[in-house]
PDB file of C-alpha atoms in Angstrom:
ATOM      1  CA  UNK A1465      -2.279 -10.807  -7.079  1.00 81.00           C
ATOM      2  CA  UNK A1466      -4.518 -10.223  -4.102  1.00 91.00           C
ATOM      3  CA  UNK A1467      -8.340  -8.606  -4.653  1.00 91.00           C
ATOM      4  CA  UNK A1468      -7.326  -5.472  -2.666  1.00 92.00           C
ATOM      5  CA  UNK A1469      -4.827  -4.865  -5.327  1.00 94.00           C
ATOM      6  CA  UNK A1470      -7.354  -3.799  -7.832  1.00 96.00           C
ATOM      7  CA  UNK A1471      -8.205  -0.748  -5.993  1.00 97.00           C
ATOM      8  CA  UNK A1472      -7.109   2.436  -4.629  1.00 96.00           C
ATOM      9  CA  UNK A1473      -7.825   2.988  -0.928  1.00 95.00           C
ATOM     10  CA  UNK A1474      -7.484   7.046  -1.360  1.00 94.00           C
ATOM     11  CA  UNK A1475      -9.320   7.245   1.907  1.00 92.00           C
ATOM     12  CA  UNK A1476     -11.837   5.248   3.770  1.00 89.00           C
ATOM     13  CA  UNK A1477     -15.100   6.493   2.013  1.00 89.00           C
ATOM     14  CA  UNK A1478     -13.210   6.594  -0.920  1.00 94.00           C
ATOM     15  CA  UNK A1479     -11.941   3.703  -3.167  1.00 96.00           C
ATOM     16  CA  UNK A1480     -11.639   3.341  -7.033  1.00 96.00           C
ATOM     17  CA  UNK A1481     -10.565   1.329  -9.171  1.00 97.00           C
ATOM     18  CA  UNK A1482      -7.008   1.352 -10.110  1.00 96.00           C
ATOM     19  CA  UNK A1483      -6.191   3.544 -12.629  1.00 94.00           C
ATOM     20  CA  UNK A1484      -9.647   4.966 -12.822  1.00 95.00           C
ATOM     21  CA  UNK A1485     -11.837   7.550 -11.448  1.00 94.00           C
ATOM     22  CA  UNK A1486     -14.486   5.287 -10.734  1.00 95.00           C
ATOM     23  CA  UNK A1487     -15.353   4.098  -7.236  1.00 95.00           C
ATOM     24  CA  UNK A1488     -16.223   0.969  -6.598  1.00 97.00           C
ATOM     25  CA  UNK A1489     -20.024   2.186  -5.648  1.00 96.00           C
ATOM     26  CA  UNK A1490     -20.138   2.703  -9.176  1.00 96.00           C
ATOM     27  CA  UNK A1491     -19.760  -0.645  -9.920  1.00 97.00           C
ATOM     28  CA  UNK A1492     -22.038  -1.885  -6.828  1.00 96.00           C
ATOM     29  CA  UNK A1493     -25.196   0.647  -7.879  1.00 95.00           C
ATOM     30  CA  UNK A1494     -25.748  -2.041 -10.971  1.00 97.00           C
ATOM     31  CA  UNK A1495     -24.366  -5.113  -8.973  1.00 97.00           C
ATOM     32  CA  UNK A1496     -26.902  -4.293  -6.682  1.00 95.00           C
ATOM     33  CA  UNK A1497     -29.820  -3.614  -8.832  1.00 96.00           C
ATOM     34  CA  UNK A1498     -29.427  -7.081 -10.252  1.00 97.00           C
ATOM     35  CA  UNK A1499     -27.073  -6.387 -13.878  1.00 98.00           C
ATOM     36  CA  UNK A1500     -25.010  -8.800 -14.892  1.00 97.00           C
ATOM     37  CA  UNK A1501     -21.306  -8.622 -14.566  1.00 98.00           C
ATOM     38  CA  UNK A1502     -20.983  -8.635 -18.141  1.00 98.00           C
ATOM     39  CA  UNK A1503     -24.104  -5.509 -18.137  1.00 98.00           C
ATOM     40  CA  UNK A1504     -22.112  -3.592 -16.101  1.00 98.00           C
ATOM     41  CA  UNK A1505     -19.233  -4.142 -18.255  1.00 97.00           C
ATOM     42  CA  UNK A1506     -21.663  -2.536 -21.287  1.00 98.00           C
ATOM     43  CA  UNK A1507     -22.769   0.219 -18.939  1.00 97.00           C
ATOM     44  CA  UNK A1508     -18.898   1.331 -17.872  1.00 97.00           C
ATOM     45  CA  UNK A1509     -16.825   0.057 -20.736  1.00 97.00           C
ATOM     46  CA  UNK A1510     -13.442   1.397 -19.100  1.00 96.00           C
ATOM     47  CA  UNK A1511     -13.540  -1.301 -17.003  1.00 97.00           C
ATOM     48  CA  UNK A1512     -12.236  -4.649 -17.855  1.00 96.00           C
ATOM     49  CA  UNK A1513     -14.562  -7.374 -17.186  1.00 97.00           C
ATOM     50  CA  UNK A1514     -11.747  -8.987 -14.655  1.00 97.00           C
ATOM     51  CA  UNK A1515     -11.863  -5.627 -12.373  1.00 97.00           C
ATOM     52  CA  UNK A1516     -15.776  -6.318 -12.208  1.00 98.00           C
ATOM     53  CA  UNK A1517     -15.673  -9.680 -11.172  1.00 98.00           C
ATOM     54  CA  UNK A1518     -12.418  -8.609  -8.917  1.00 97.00           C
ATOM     55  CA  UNK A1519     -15.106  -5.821  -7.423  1.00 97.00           C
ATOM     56  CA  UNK A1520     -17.997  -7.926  -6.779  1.00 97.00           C
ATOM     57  CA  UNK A1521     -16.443 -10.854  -5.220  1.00 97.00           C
ATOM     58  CA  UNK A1522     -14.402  -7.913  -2.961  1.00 96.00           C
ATOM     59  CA  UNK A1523     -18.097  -6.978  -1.885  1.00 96.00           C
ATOM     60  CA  UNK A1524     -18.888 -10.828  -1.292  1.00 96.00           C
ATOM     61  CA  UNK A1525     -15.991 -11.179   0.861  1.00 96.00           C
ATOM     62  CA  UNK A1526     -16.942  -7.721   2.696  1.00 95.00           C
ATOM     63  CA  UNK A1527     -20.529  -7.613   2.625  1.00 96.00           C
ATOM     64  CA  UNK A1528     -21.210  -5.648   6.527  1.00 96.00           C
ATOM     65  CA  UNK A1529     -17.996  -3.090   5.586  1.00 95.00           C
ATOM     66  CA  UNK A1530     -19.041  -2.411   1.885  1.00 95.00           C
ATOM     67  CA  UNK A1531     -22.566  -2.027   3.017  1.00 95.00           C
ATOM     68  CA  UNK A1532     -21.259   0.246   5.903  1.00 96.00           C
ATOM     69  CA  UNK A1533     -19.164   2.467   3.326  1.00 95.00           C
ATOM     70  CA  UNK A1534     -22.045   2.681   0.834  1.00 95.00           C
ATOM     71  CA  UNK A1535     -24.516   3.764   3.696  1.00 95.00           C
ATOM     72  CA  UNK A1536     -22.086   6.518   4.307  1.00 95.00           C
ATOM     73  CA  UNK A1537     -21.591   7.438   0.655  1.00 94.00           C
ATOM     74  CA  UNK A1538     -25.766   8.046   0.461  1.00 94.00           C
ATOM     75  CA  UNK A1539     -25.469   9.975   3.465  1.00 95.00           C
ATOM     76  CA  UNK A1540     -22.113  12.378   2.401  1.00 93.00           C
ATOM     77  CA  UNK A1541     -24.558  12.487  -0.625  1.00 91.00           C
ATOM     78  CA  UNK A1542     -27.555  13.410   0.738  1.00 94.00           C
ATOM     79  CA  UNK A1543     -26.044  16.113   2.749  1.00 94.00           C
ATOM     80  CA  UNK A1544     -24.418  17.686  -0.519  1.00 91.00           C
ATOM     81  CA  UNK A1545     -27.455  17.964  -2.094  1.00 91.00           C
ATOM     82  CA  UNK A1546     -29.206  19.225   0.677  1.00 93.00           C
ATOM     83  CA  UNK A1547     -26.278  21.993   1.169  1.00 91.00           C
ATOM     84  CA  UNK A1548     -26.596  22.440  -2.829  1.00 87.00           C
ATOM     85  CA  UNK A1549     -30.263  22.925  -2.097  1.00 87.00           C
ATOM     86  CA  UNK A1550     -30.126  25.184   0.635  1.00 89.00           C
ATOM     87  CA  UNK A1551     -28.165  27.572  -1.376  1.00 88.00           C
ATOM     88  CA  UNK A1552     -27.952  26.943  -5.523  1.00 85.00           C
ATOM     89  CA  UNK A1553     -25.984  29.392  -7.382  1.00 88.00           C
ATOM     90  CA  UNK A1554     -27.026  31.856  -9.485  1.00 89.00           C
ATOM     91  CA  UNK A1555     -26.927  29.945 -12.354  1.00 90.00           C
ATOM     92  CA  UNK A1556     -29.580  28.013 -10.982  1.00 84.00           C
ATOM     93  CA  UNK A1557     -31.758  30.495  -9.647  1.00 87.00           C
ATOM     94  CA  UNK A1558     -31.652  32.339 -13.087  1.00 89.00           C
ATOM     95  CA  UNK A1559     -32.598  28.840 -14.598  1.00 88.00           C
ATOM     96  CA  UNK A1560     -35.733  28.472 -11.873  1.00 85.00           C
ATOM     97  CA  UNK A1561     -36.754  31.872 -12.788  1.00 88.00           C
ATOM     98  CA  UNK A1562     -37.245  31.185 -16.614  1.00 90.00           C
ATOM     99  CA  UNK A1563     -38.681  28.080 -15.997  1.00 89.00           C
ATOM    100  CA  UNK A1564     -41.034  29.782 -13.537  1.00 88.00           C
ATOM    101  CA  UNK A1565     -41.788  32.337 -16.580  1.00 88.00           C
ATOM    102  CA  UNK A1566     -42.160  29.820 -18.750  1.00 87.00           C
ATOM    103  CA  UNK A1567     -45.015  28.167 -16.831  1.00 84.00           C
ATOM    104  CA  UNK A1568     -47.134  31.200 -16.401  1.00 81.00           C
ATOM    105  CA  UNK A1569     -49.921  31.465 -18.413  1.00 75.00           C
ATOM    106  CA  UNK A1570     -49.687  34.228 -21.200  1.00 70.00           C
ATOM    107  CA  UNK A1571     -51.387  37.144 -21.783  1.00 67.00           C
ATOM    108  CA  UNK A1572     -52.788  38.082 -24.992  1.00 69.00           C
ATOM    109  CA  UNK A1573     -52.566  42.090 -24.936  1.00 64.00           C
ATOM    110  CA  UNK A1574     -54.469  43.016 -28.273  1.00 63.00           C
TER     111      UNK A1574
END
């Protein structure tokens, strides 16, 4: 079996794992913040511990491109939330404006 055949390559800022919705920056977010292959196991338990390993040493083997794709990912991300930002939906404005009511002070009217 070769390491790419663990994942799907649905485009080239997107790759999962085989047979799951989860990219493989999911796996690298607590790779990279120092858990333990068998922590990140615990903290996404649809994932075999194999297709961990299988991810990591991927990343090992393709450090510059995996830290390329990721930079990209936080940037795609960035601009969505900024979009989102720019214009929330009126769900959320509804939501700011009872927080914001909430917050005021009250007035006691006796």
């Amino acid at each position: 079996m070769l390491l790419e055949d663990y994942f799907d390559f649905l485009s080239p800022d997107d790759i999962r794992l085989k047979g799951h919705r989860i990219g493989i920056d999911n796996v690298f977010d607590y790779y990279l913040e120092g858990y333990s292959p068998e922590e990140i196991a615990a903290n996404l338990p649809s994932l075999k511990l194999e297709q961990i390993y299988a991810t990591i040493t991927y990343y090992l083997h393709n450090r510059a491109e995996i830290d390329a794709y990721l930079s990209r990912l936080t940037r795609w991300r960035e601009q969505r939330y900024q979009e989102w930002a720019a214009n929330p939906s009126s769900v959320v404005e509804r939501l700011r404006a009872v927080k914001a009511q909430r917050t005021q002070p009250q007035v006691n009217t006796l």
